[in-house]
PDB file of C-alpha atoms and ligand atoms in Angstrom:
ATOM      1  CA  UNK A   1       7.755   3.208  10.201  1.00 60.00           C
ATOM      2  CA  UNK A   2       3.989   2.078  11.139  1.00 60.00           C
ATOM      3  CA  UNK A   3       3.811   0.484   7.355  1.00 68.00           C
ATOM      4  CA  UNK A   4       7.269  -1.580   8.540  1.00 77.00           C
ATOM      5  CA  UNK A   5       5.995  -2.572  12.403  1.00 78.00           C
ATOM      6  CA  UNK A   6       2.406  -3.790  10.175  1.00 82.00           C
ATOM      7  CA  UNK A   7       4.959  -6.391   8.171  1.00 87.00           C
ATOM      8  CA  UNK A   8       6.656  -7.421  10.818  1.00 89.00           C
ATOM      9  CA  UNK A   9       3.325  -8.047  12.737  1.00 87.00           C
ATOM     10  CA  UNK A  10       1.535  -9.423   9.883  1.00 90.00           C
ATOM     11  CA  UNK A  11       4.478 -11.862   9.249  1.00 93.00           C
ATOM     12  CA  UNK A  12       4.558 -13.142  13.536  1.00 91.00           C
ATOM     13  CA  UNK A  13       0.558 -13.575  13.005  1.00 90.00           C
ATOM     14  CA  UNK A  14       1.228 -15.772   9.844  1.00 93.00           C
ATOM     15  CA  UNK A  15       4.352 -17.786  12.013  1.00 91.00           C
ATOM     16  CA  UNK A  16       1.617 -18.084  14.912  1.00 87.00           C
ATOM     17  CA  UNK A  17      -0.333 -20.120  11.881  1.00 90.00           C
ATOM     18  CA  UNK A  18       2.212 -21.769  10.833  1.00 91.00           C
ATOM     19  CA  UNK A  19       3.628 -23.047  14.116  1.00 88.00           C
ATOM     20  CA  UNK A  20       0.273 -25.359  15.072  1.00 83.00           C
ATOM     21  CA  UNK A  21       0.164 -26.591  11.586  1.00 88.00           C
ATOM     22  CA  UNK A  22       3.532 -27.542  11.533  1.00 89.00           C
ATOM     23  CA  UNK A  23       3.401 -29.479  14.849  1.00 86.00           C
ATOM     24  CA  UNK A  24      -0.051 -31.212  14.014  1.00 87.00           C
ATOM     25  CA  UNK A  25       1.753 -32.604  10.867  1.00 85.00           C
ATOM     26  CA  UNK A  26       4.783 -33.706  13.044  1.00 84.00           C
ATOM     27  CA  UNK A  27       2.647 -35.643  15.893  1.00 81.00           C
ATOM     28  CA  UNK A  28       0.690 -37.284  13.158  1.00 79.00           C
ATOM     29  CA  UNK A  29       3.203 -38.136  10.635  1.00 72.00           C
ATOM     30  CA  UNK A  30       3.681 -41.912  12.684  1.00 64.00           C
ATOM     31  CA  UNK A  31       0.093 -42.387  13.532  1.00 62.00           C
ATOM     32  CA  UNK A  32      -1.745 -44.711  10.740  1.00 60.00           C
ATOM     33  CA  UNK A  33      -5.113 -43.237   9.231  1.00 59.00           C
ATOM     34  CA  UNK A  34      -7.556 -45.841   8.375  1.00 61.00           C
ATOM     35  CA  UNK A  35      -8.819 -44.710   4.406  1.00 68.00           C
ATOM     36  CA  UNK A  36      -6.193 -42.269   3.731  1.00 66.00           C
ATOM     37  CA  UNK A  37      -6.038 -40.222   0.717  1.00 68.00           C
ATOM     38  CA  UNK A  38      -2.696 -40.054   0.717  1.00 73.00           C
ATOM     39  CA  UNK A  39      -0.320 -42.248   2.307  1.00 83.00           C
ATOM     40  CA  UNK A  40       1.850 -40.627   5.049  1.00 83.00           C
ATOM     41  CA  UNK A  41       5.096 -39.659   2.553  1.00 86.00           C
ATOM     42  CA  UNK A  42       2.889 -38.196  -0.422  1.00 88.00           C
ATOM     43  CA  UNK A  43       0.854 -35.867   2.465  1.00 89.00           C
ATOM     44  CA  UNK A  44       4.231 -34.718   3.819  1.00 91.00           C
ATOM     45  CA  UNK A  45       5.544 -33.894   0.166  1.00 92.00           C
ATOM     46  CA  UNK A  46       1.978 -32.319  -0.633  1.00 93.00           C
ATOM     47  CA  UNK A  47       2.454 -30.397   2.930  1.00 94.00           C
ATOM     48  CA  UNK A  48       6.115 -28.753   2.050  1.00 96.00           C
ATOM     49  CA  UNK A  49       4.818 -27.855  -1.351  1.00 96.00           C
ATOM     50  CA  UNK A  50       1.847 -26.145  -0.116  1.00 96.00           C
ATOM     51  CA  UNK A  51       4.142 -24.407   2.713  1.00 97.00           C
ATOM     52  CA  UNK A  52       7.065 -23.682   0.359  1.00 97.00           C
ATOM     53  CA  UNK A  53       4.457 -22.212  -2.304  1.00 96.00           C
ATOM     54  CA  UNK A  54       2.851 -19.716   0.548  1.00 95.00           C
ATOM     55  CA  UNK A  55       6.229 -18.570   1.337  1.00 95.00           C
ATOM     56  CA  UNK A  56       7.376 -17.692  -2.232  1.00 94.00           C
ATOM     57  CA  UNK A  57       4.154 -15.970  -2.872  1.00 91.00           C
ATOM     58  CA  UNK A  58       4.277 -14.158   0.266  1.00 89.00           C
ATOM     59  CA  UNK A  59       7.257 -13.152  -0.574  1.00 88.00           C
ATOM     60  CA  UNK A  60       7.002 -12.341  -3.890  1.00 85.00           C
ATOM     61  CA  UNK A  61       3.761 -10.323  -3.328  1.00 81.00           C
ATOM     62  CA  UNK A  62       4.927  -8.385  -0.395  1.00 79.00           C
ATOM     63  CA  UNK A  63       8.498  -7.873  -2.410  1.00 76.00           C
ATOM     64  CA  UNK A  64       7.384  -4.384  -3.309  1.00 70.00           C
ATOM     65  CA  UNK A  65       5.414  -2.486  -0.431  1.00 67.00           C
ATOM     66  CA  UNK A  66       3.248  -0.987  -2.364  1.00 61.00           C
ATOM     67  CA  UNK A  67       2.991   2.389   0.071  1.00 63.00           C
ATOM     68  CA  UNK A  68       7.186   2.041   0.362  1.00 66.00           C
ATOM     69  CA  UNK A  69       8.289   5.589   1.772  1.00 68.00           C
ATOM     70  CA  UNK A  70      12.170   5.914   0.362  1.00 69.00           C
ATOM     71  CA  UNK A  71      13.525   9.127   0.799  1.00 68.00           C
ATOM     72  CA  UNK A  72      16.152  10.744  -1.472  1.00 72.00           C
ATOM     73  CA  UNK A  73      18.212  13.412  -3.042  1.00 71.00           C
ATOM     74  CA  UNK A  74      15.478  14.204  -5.904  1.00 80.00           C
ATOM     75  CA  UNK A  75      12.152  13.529  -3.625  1.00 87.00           C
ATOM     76  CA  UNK A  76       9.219  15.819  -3.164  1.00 91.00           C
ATOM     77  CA  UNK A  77       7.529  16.329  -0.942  1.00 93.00           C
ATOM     78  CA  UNK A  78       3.792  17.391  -1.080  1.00 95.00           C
ATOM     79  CA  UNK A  79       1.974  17.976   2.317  1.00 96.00           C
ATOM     80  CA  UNK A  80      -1.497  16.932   2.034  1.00 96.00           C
ATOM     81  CA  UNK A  81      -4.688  18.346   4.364  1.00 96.00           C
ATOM     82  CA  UNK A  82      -8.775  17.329   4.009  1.00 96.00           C
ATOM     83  CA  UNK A  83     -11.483  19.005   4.778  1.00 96.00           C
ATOM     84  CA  UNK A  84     -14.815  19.424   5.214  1.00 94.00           C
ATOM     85  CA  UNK A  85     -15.076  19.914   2.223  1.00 93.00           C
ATOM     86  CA  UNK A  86     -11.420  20.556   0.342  1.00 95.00           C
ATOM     87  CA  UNK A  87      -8.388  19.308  -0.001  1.00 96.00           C
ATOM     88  CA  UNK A  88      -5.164  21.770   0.833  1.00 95.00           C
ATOM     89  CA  UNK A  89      -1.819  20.697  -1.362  1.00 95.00           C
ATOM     90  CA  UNK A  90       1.328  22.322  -0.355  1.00 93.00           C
ATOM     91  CA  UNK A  91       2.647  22.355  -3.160  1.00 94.00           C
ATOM     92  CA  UNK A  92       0.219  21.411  -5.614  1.00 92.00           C
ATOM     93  CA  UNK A  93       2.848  21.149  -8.564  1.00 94.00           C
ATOM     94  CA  UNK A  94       4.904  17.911  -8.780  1.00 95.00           C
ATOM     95  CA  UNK A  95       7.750  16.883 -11.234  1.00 94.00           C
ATOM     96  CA  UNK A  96       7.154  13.699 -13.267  1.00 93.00           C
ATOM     97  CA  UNK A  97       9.593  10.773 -13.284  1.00 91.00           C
ATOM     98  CA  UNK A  98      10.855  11.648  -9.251  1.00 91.00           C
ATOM     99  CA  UNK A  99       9.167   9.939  -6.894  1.00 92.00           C
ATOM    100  CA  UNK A 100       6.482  12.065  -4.780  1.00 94.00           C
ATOM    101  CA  UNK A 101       6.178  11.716  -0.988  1.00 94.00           C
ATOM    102  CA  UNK A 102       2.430  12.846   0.470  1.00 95.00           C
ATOM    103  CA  UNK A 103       1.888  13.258   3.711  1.00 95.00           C
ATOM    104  CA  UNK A 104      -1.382  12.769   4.295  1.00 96.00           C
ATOM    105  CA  UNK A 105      -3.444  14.374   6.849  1.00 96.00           C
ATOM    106  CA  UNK A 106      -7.081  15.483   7.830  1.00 96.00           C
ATOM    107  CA  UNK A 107      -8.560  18.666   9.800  1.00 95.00           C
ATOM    108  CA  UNK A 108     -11.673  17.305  11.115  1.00 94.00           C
ATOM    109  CA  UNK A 109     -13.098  14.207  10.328  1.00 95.00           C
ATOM    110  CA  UNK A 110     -11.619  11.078   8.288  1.00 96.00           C
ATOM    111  CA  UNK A 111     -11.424  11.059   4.413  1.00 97.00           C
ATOM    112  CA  UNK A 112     -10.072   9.493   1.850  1.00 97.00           C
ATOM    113  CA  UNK A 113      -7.237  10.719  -0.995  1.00 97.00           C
ATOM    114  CA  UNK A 114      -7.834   9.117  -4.438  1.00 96.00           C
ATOM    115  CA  UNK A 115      -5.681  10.094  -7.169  1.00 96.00           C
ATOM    116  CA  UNK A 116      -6.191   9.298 -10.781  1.00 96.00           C
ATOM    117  CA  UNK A 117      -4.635  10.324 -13.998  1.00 93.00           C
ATOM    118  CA  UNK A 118      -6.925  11.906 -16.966  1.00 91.00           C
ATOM    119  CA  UNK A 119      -8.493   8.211 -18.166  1.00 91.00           C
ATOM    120  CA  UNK A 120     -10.223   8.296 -14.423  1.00 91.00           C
ATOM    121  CA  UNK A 121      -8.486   5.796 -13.728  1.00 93.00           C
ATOM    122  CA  UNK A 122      -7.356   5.259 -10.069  1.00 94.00           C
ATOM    123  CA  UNK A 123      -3.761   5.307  -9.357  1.00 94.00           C
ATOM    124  CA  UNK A 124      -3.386   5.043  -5.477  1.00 93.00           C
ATOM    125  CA  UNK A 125      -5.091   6.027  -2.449  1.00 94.00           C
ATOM    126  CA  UNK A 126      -4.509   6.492   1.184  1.00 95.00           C
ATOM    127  CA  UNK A 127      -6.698   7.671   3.772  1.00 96.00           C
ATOM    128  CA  UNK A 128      -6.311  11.313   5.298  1.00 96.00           C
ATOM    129  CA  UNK A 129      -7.091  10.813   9.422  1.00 95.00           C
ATOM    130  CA  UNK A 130      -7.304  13.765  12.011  1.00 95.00           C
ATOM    131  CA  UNK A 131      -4.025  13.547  14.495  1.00 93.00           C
ATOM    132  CA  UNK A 132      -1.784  11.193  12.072  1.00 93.00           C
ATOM    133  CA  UNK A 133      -0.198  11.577   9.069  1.00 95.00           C
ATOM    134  CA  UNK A 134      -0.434   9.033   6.451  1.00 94.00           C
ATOM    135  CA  UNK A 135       2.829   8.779   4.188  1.00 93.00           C
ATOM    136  CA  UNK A 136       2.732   7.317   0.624  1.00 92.00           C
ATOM    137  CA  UNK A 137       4.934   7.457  -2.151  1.00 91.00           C
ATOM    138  CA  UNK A 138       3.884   7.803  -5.612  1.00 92.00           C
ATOM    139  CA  UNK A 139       6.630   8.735  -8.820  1.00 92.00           C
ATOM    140  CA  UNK A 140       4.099   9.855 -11.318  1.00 94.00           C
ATOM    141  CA  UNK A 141       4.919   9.374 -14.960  1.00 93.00           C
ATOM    142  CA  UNK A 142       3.392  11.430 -17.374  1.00 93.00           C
ATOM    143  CA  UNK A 143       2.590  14.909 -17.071  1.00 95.00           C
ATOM    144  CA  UNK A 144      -0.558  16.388 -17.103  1.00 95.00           C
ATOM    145  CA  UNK A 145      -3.703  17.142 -14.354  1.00 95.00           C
ATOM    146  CA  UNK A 146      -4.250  14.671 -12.236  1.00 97.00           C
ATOM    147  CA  UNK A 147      -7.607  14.117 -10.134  1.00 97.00           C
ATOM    148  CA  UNK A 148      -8.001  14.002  -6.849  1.00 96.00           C
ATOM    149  CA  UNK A 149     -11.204  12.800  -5.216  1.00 97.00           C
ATOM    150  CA  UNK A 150     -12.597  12.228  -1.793  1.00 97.00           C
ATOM    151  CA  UNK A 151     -12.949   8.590  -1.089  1.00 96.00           C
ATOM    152  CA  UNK A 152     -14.455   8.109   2.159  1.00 96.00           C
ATOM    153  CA  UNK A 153     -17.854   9.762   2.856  1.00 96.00           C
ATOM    154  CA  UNK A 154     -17.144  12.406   5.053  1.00 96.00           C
ATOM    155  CA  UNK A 155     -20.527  14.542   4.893  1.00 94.00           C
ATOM    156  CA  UNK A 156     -23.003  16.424   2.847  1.00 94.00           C
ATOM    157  CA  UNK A 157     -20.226  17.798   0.972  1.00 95.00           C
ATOM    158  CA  UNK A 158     -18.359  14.886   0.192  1.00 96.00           C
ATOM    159  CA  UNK A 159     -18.885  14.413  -3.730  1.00 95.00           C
ATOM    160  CA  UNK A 160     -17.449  18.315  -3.601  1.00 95.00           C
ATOM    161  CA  UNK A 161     -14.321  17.179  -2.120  1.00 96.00           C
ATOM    162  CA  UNK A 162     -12.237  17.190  -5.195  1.00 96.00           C
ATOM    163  CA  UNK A 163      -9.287  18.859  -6.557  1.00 96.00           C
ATOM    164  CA  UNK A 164      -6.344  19.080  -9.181  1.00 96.00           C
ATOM    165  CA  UNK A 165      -2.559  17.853  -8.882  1.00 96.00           C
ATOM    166  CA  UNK A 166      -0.082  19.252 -11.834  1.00 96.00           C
ATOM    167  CA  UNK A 167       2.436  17.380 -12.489  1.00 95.00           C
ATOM    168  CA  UNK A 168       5.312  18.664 -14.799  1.00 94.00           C
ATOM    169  CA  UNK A 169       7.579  17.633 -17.386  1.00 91.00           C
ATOM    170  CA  UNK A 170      10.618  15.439 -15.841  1.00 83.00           C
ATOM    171  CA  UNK A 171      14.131  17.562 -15.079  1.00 75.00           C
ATOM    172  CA  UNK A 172      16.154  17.119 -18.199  1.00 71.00           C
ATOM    173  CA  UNK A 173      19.261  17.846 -15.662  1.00 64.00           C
ATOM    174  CA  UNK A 174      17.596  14.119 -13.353  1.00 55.00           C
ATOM    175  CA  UNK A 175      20.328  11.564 -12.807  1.00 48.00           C
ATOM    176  CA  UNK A 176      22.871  13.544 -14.444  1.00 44.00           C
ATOM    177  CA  UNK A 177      25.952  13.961 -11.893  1.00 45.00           C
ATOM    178  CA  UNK A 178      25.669  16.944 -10.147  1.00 40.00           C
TER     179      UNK A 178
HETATM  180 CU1  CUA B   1     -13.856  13.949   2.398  1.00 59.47          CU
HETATM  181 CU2  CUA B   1     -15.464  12.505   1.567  1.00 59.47          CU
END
């Protein structure tokens, strides 16, 4: 919900941009420059090309929401806690090949969930805040231990802060019909 009401925000703020820029180029599309680089029809083409191209990247780059929370009939979910210094999974065995919903929250002080898979190799990473939970969605693919480590310094413990997440061979019975 807070990921969705960030999009829509971030999206007005760019409009907001967008709106100046677009009137600017409008009240001075008539008036005559005297050395311009362009003349007035190849700075309007250059103008919708540069607009058009920010809008398909946008989109294209914001296509998949990268912390997307999509709930289902096979989802887990894995409730998430930090301390000074641990971190509490409930449970802290996962399926592979289902997609994994953490919620992500903290006891005391802010910290930071990293996950990574056995090359050390960081996968994704939200932050774990006292009074709100964090939601992120992860669908993990291979089985096997996976690392998680404290990402935000959060005391003299914080290079303690780590634990493990097993993740399971996928359901051979997933997708079938019921
Ligand atoms: Cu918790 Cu650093």
């Amino acid at each position: 919900m807070q990921q969705q009401m960030i999009l829509v925000v971030t999206l007005l703020g760019m409009l907001c941009v967008a709106i100046p820029f677009i009137l600017i180029a409008r009240s001075t599309a008539s008036s005559v420059s005297p050395t311009p680089l362009f003349d007035d029809s190849s700075r309007r083409t250059l103008l919708w090309v540069l607009m058009i191209l920010g809008v398909a990247v946008t989109v294209a780059t914001l296509w998949v929401w990268p912390h997307r929370v999509v709930a289902g009939a096979s989802t887990q979910a894995v409730n998430v806690t930090g301390h000074q210094w641990s971190w509490e999974f409930e449970p802290n065995t996962v399926k592979a090949g289902s997609p994994v919903i953490f919620n992500v929250h903290a006891g005391d002080v802010n910290h930071g969930m990293g996950v990574y898979d056995a090359n050390k190799r960081l996968l994704f990473q939200v932050q774990a805040m006292p009074g709100y939970v964090n939601r992120v969605e992860y669908t993990f693919d291979k089985p096997g231990t996976y690392q998680i480590l404290c990402m935000e310094f959060c005391g003299m413990g914080h290079h303690l802060m780590t634990a493990d997440l097993t993740v399971t061979a996928a359901d051979p019975n997933q997708g079938a019909p019921q």
